[in-house]
């Protein structure tokens, strides 16, 4: 069915053939004073914390490509399984694909074993994969979930190191967010208080970091289920775009009008039938 | 592919013109202080709890004392990712070996498994490990496997970036034949001194005593560490 693969099966592992091409292109472009396009990164603020009833994850929604905001409503909290969600910072493509791959693997595992996947399993799979690629996959992930052993929050770094902590922030705005978390975090917080704290942490990241901004997404995972609130809070800096650029006749004033009739003679007339079958 | 892999870390997916600050794409390192001491009947191991990415402290409550088996622990220093991966691999290998033998593994076996992995992949790994534990054949043992993959048994061993500051303390204060309490006191003091001087070490001091009976873990909080100066 996938005819595009019939020609040749792709070789496994990374293919670095394009590196020499990119270097050559870069040389050409730079000579002509144009810049090569930059990869889209979620320069971001993501945070998570463990509370009494579950895990609360939060993220901003800005994705940047160099100095331009590429996506104002980017979804950084990715679905892994019904009881686990993962926030991703770093290169947008890497976080998307890594979490997608993890989600697929865990679904297959669920079907094979008849069990709900545990958070430690997801973390181990991520660590395996990222370590194998030796930091070439630029994904810093915060994985949170609730399973039969309790509420868990882990961070996985791009080189494959993991940390298991009760509260976390990652991304370019993490210092600002962590300041808020360090100040007000208490173990076994109530859910509403936890949501407010995560919102405040992300807000602090948005205010202090250029690469974070726009809206705030919150994801609450409990034993009862998941509440993915997108957006939890919209940015107050919204622009009013018209989106319709049709102007009514008379918007531009007419100064003079000159009509020149064109005299046309019919030289030849042919009729061609169209088959409308 | 090999050519690209050997390029320095700055050649990966990140570049310097982004809003992501420099420490965000430094590798996570357990720039650290670890140590282990033998006594008659077991070992005492200790470590600080700081993990850094560049100059940012990524985790201030890290546990660098990783169980490899019931009576065998390893202290990790160097790259967090590399040491976690190697420790996981050795845990698996040792567990398998122990089941095959149907008896608890020797500390020397664990240490040699670490050495084999660290030596074979010495170019790719950045891992300095101290393996310590108790077994029936030789009692408490400490083996050090520094970067490069050497293995040597020592009665007392220190490692990590903070170790440079406590060689003098270790040489002058370690006496053979100390009891478990004396060893714990020695380790606490050594860690406090190193954490005071080394920027990459800090947080809390984690200690563990491994004997035939089992494991005893201790945490000494930052403000409870012994003070050596009025400053």
PDB file of N, CA, C and O in Angstrom, chain B residues 180-229:
ATOM      1  N   UNK B 180      32.332   1.538  62.184  1.00  0.00           N
ATOM      2  CA  UNK B 180      31.357   2.094  61.238  1.00  0.00           C
ATOM      3  C   UNK B 180      31.043   3.548  61.582  1.00  0.00           C
ATOM      4  O   UNK B 180      30.974   4.401  60.694  1.00  0.00           O
ATOM      5  N   UNK B 181      30.859   3.857  62.865  1.00  0.00           N
ATOM      6  CA  UNK B 181      30.510   5.237  63.252  1.00  0.00           C
ATOM      7  C   UNK B 181      31.646   6.187  62.913  1.00  0.00           C
ATOM      8  O   UNK B 181      31.416   7.316  62.468  1.00  0.00           O
ATOM      9  N   UNK B 182      32.891   5.737  63.149  1.00  0.00           N
ATOM     10  CA  UNK B 182      34.040   6.596  62.834  1.00  0.00           C
ATOM     11  C   UNK B 182      34.103   6.845  61.334  1.00  0.00           C
ATOM     12  O   UNK B 182      34.410   7.952  60.884  1.00  0.00           O
ATOM     13  N   UNK B 183      33.815   5.799  60.545  1.00  0.00           N
ATOM     14  CA  UNK B 183      33.819   5.961  59.084  1.00  0.00           C
ATOM     15  C   UNK B 183      32.753   6.941  58.641  1.00  0.00           C
ATOM     16  O   UNK B 183      32.993   7.804  57.788  1.00  0.00           O
ATOM     17  N   UNK B 184      31.547   6.843  59.223  1.00  0.00           N
ATOM     18  CA  UNK B 184      30.466   7.769  58.866  1.00  0.00           C
ATOM     19  C   UNK B 184      30.877   9.201  59.195  1.00  0.00           C
ATOM     20  O   UNK B 184      30.654  10.122  58.414  1.00  0.00           O
ATOM     21  N   UNK B 185      31.487   9.374  60.359  1.00  0.00           N
ATOM     22  CA  UNK B 185      31.924  10.714  60.769  1.00  0.00           C
ATOM     23  C   UNK B 185      32.984  11.255  59.813  1.00  0.00           C
ATOM     24  O   UNK B 185      32.943  12.408  59.381  1.00  0.00           O
ATOM     25  N   UNK B 186      33.925  10.371  59.456  1.00  0.00           N
ATOM     26  CA  UNK B 186      34.995  10.745  58.516  1.00  0.00           C
ATOM     27  C   UNK B 186      34.412  11.181  57.175  1.00  0.00           C
ATOM     28  O   UNK B 186      34.777  12.200  56.596  1.00  0.00           O
ATOM     29  N   UNK B 187      33.452  10.392  56.676  1.00  0.00           N
ATOM     30  CA  UNK B 187      32.849  10.703  55.370  1.00  0.00           C
ATOM     31  C   UNK B 187      32.079  12.013  55.423  1.00  0.00           C
ATOM     32  O   UNK B 187      32.154  12.836  54.492  1.00  0.00           O
ATOM     33  N   UNK B 188      31.325  12.225  56.504  1.00  0.00           N
ATOM     34  CA  UNK B 188      30.551  13.462  56.609  1.00  0.00           C
ATOM     35  C   UNK B 188      31.466  14.671  56.570  1.00  0.00           C
ATOM     36  O   UNK B 188      31.212  15.649  55.878  1.00  0.00           O
ATOM     37  N   UNK B 189      32.544  14.582  57.336  1.00  0.00           N
ATOM     38  CA  UNK B 189      33.488  15.708  57.367  1.00  0.00           C
ATOM     39  C   UNK B 189      34.122  15.941  56.009  1.00  0.00           C
ATOM     40  O   UNK B 189      34.221  17.086  55.545  1.00  0.00           O
ATOM     41  N   UNK B 190      34.537  14.846  55.363  1.00  0.00           N
ATOM     42  CA  UNK B 190      35.187  14.972  54.051  1.00  0.00           C
ATOM     43  C   UNK B 190      34.245  15.614  53.051  1.00  0.00           C
ATOM     44  O   UNK B 190      34.617  16.528  52.304  1.00  0.00           O
ATOM     45  N   UNK B 191      32.968  15.158  53.039  1.00  0.00           N
ATOM     46  CA  UNK B 191      31.999  15.714  52.103  1.00  0.00           C
ATOM     47  C   UNK B 191      31.765  17.190  52.405  1.00  0.00           C
ATOM     48  O   UNK B 191      31.687  18.010  51.492  1.00  0.00           O
ATOM     49  N   UNK B 192      31.660  17.519  53.689  1.00  0.00           N
ATOM     50  CA  UNK B 192      31.424  18.924  54.050  1.00  0.00           C
ATOM     51  C   UNK B 192      32.549  19.809  53.535  1.00  0.00           C
ATOM     52  O   UNK B 192      32.307  20.891  52.975  1.00  0.00           O
ATOM     53  N   UNK B 193      33.792  19.359  53.714  1.00  0.00           N
ATOM     54  CA  UNK B 193      34.940  20.151  53.258  1.00  0.00           C
ATOM     55  C   UNK B 193      34.930  20.316  51.748  1.00  0.00           C
ATOM     56  O   UNK B 193      35.138  21.417  51.225  1.00  0.00           O
ATOM     57  N   UNK B 194      34.657  19.226  51.038  1.00  0.00           N
ATOM     58  CA  UNK B 194      34.660  19.305  49.572  1.00  0.00           C
ATOM     59  C   UNK B 194      33.531  20.190  49.080  1.00  0.00           C
ATOM     60  O   UNK B 194      33.716  21.010  48.167  1.00  0.00           O
ATOM     61  N   UNK B 195      32.347  20.055  49.677  1.00  0.00           N
ATOM     62  CA  UNK B 195      31.197  20.838  49.226  1.00  0.00           C
ATOM     63  C   UNK B 195      31.413  22.317  49.491  1.00  0.00           C
ATOM     64  O   UNK B 195      30.870  23.170  48.800  1.00  0.00           O
ATOM     65  N   UNK B 196      32.201  22.619  50.520  1.00  0.00           N
ATOM     66  CA  UNK B 196      32.495  24.007  50.842  1.00  0.00           C
ATOM     67  C   UNK B 196      33.363  24.650  49.768  1.00  0.00           C
ATOM     68  O   UNK B 196      33.173  25.817  49.421  1.00  0.00           O
ATOM     69  N   UNK B 197      34.303  23.867  49.232  1.00  0.00           N
ATOM     70  CA  UNK B 197      35.291  24.441  48.308  1.00  0.00           C
ATOM     71  C   UNK B 197      34.956  24.264  46.842  1.00  0.00           C
ATOM     72  O   UNK B 197      35.341  25.083  45.999  1.00  0.00           O
ATOM     73  N   UNK B 198      34.265  23.172  46.497  1.00  0.00           N
ATOM     74  CA  UNK B 198      34.017  22.883  45.082  1.00  0.00           C
ATOM     75  C   UNK B 198      32.667  23.436  44.654  1.00  0.00           C
ATOM     76  O   UNK B 198      31.645  23.141  45.259  1.00  0.00           O
ATOM     77  N   UNK B 199      32.658  24.246  43.605  1.00  0.00           N
ATOM     78  CA  UNK B 199      31.395  24.819  43.131  1.00  0.00           C
ATOM     79  C   UNK B 199      30.447  23.792  42.553  1.00  0.00           C
ATOM     80  O   UNK B 199      29.229  23.963  42.603  1.00  0.00           O
ATOM     81  N   UNK B 200      31.001  22.705  42.002  1.00  0.00           N
ATOM     82  CA  UNK B 200      30.121  21.703  41.401  1.00  0.00           C
ATOM     83  C   UNK B 200      29.614  20.681  42.409  1.00  0.00           C
ATOM     84  O   UNK B 200      28.947  19.732  42.027  1.00  0.00           O
ATOM     85  N   UNK B 201      29.936  20.840  43.683  1.00  0.00           N
ATOM     86  CA  UNK B 201      29.422  19.922  44.703  1.00  0.00           C
ATOM     87  C   UNK B 201      28.632  20.716  45.701  1.00  0.00           C
ATOM     88  O   UNK B 201      28.998  21.849  46.037  1.00  0.00           O
ATOM     89  N   UNK B 202      27.540  20.137  46.195  1.00  0.00           N
ATOM     90  CA  UNK B 202      26.751  20.859  47.179  1.00  0.00           C
ATOM     91  C   UNK B 202      25.451  20.159  47.435  1.00  0.00           C
ATOM     92  O   UNK B 202      25.249  19.005  47.072  1.00  0.00           O
ATOM     93  N   UNK B 203      24.534  20.854  48.084  1.00  0.00           N
ATOM     94  CA  UNK B 203      23.237  20.275  48.394  1.00  0.00           C
ATOM     95  C   UNK B 203      23.286  19.558  49.724  1.00  0.00           C
ATOM     96  O   UNK B 203      23.741  20.114  50.726  1.00  0.00           O
ATOM     97  N   UNK B 204      22.819  18.317  49.730  1.00  0.00           N
ATOM     98  CA  UNK B 204      22.844  17.524  50.949  1.00  0.00           C
ATOM     99  C   UNK B 204      23.921  16.458  50.813  1.00  0.00           C
ATOM    100  O   UNK B 204      24.368  16.149  49.714  1.00  0.00           O
ATOM    101  N   UNK B 205      24.335  15.920  51.956  1.00  0.00           N
ATOM    102  CA  UNK B 205      25.320  14.824  51.929  1.00  0.00           C
ATOM    103  C   UNK B 205      24.559  13.525  52.096  1.00  0.00           C
ATOM    104  O   UNK B 205      23.819  13.352  53.064  1.00  0.00           O
ATOM    105  N   UNK B 206      24.716  12.638  51.143  1.00  0.00           N
ATOM    106  CA  UNK B 206      24.046  11.337  51.237  1.00  0.00           C
ATOM    107  C   UNK B 206      25.077  10.292  51.625  1.00  0.00           C
ATOM    108  O   UNK B 206      26.147  10.220  51.021  1.00  0.00           O
ATOM    109  N   UNK B 207      24.748   9.492  52.639  1.00  0.00           N
ATOM    110  CA  UNK B 207      25.677   8.448  53.095  1.00  0.00           C
ATOM    111  C   UNK B 207      24.940   7.122  53.129  1.00  0.00           C
ATOM    112  O   UNK B 207      23.710   7.091  53.285  1.00  0.00           O
ATOM    113  N   UNK B 208      25.716   6.047  53.020  1.00  0.00           N
ATOM    114  CA  UNK B 208      25.116   4.727  53.161  1.00  0.00           C
ATOM    115  C   UNK B 208      26.146   3.798  53.765  1.00  0.00           C
ATOM    116  O   UNK B 208      27.334   3.880  53.450  1.00  0.00           O
ATOM    117  N   UNK B 209      25.684   2.914  54.649  1.00  0.00           N
ATOM    118  CA  UNK B 209      26.572   1.906  55.241  1.00  0.00           C
ATOM    119  C   UNK B 209      26.058   0.545  54.817  1.00  0.00           C
ATOM    120  O   UNK B 209      24.876   0.233  55.006  1.00  0.00           O
ATOM    121  N   UNK B 210      26.947  -0.245  54.199  1.00  0.00           N
ATOM    122  CA  UNK B 210      26.553  -1.571  53.704  1.00  0.00           C
ATOM    123  C   UNK B 210      27.291  -2.622  54.510  1.00  0.00           C
ATOM    124  O   UNK B 210      28.522  -2.633  54.555  1.00  0.00           O
ATOM    125  N   UNK B 211      26.511  -3.489  55.158  1.00  0.00           N
ATOM    126  CA  UNK B 211      27.114  -4.565  55.948  1.00  0.00           C
ATOM    127  C   UNK B 211      26.391  -5.857  55.614  1.00  0.00           C
ATOM    128  O   UNK B 211      25.475  -5.881  54.795  1.00  0.00           O
ATOM    129  N   UNK B 212      26.779  -6.925  56.302  1.00  0.00           N
ATOM    130  CA  UNK B 212      26.145  -8.213  56.040  1.00  0.00           C
ATOM    131  C   UNK B 212      24.648  -8.136  56.319  1.00  0.00           C
ATOM    132  O   UNK B 212      23.840  -8.725  55.603  1.00  0.00           O
ATOM    133  N   UNK B 213      24.275  -7.366  57.372  1.00  0.00           N
ATOM    134  CA  UNK B 213      22.857  -7.267  57.731  1.00  0.00           C
ATOM    135  C   UNK B 213      22.057  -6.592  56.645  1.00  0.00           C
ATOM    136  O   UNK B 213      20.876  -6.888  56.478  1.00  0.00           O
ATOM    137  N   UNK B 214      22.694  -5.644  55.972  1.00  0.00           N
ATOM    138  CA  UNK B 214      21.953  -4.958  54.924  1.00  0.00           C
ATOM    139  C   UNK B 214      22.427  -3.533  54.770  1.00  0.00           C
ATOM    140  O   UNK B 214      23.606  -3.220  54.891  1.00  0.00           O
ATOM    141  N   UNK B 215      21.444  -2.647  54.503  1.00  0.00           N
ATOM    142  CA  UNK B 215      21.777  -1.295  54.080  1.00  0.00           C
ATOM    143  C   UNK B 215      21.212  -0.292  55.062  1.00  0.00           C
ATOM    144  O   UNK B 215      20.108  -0.455  55.546  1.00  0.00           O
ATOM    145  N   UNK B 216      21.993   0.766  55.324  1.00  0.00           N
ATOM    146  CA  UNK B 216      21.497   1.840  56.181  1.00  0.00           C
ATOM    147  C   UNK B 216      21.791   3.159  55.495  1.00  0.00           C
ATOM    148  O   UNK B 216      22.943   3.484  55.249  1.00  0.00           O
ATOM    149  N   UNK B 217      20.752   3.942  55.189  1.00  0.00           N
ATOM    150  CA  UNK B 217      20.973   5.185  54.440  1.00  0.00           C
ATOM    151  C   UNK B 217      20.763   6.402  55.334  1.00  0.00           C
ATOM    152  O   UNK B 217      19.870   6.420  56.174  1.00  0.00           O
ATOM    153  N   UNK B 218      21.590   7.415  55.110  1.00  0.00           N
ATOM    154  CA  UNK B 218      21.511   8.637  55.914  1.00  0.00           C
ATOM    155  C   UNK B 218      21.557   9.843  55.003  1.00  0.00           C
ATOM    156  O   UNK B 218      22.228   9.833  53.980  1.00  0.00           O
ATOM    157  N   UNK B 219      20.853  10.906  55.437  1.00  0.00           N
ATOM    158  CA  UNK B 219      20.964  12.168  54.707  1.00  0.00           C
ATOM    159  C   UNK B 219      21.338  13.244  55.712  1.00  0.00           C
ATOM    160  O   UNK B 219      20.691  13.363  56.753  1.00  0.00           O
ATOM    161  N   UNK B 220      22.374  14.000  55.417  1.00  0.00           N
ATOM    162  CA  UNK B 220      22.739  15.127  56.280  1.00  0.00           C
ATOM    163  C   UNK B 220      22.421  16.395  55.508  1.00  0.00           C
ATOM    164  O   UNK B 220      23.013  16.666  54.470  1.00  0.00           O
ATOM    165  N   UNK B 221      21.448  17.183  56.006  1.00  0.00           N
ATOM    166  CA  UNK B 221      21.031  18.373  55.281  1.00  0.00           C
ATOM    167  C   UNK B 221      22.125  19.426  55.277  1.00  0.00           C
ATOM    168  O   UNK B 221      23.010  19.421  56.129  1.00  0.00           O
ATOM    169  N   UNK B 222      22.039  20.338  54.333  1.00  0.00           N
ATOM    170  CA  UNK B 222      23.083  21.343  54.138  1.00  0.00           C
ATOM    171  C   UNK B 222      23.416  22.121  55.388  1.00  0.00           C
ATOM    172  O   UNK B 222      24.587  22.379  55.693  1.00  0.00           O
ATOM    173  N   UNK B 223      22.375  22.516  56.144  1.00  0.00           N
ATOM    174  CA  UNK B 223      22.650  23.344  57.315  1.00  0.00           C
ATOM    175  C   UNK B 223      23.084  22.524  58.523  1.00  0.00           C
ATOM    176  O   UNK B 223      23.449  23.078  59.542  1.00  0.00           O
ATOM    177  N   UNK B 224      23.046  21.188  58.398  1.00  0.00           N
ATOM    178  CA  UNK B 224      23.472  20.354  59.520  1.00  0.00           C
ATOM    179  C   UNK B 224      24.884  19.833  59.331  1.00  0.00           C
ATOM    180  O   UNK B 224      25.400  19.121  60.190  1.00  0.00           O
ATOM    181  N   UNK B 225      25.497  20.175  58.185  1.00  0.00           N
ATOM    182  CA  UNK B 225      26.856  19.704  57.939  1.00  0.00           C
ATOM    183  C   UNK B 225      27.824  20.382  58.894  1.00  0.00           C
ATOM    184  O   UNK B 225      27.597  21.523  59.293  1.00  0.00           O
ATOM    185  N   UNK B 226      28.930  19.665  59.255  1.00  0.00           N
ATOM    186  CA  UNK B 226      29.915  20.293  60.157  1.00  0.00           C
ATOM    187  C   UNK B 226      30.543  21.532  59.523  1.00  0.00           C
ATOM    188  O   UNK B 226      30.805  21.563  58.328  1.00  0.00           O
ATOM    189  N   UNK B 227      30.761  22.542  60.360  1.00  0.00           N
ATOM    190  CA  UNK B 227      31.382  23.766  59.862  1.00  0.00           C
ATOM    191  C   UNK B 227      32.824  23.809  60.307  1.00  0.00           C
ATOM    192  O   UNK B 227      33.133  23.488  61.448  1.00  0.00           O
ATOM    193  N   UNK B 228      33.688  24.226  59.387  1.00  0.00           N
ATOM    194  CA  UNK B 228      35.114  24.242  59.710  1.00  0.00           C
ATOM    195  C   UNK B 228      35.682  25.639  59.838  1.00  0.00           C
ATOM    196  O   UNK B 228      36.825  25.813  60.170  1.00  0.00           O
ATOM    197  N   UNK B 229      34.915  26.650  59.494  1.00  0.00           N
ATOM    198  CA  UNK B 229      35.454  27.995  59.646  1.00  0.00           C
ATOM    199  C   UNK B 229      34.302  28.889  60.042  1.00  0.00           C
ATOM    200  O   UNK B 229      33.143  28.511  59.949  1.00  0.00           O
TER     201      UNK B 229
END
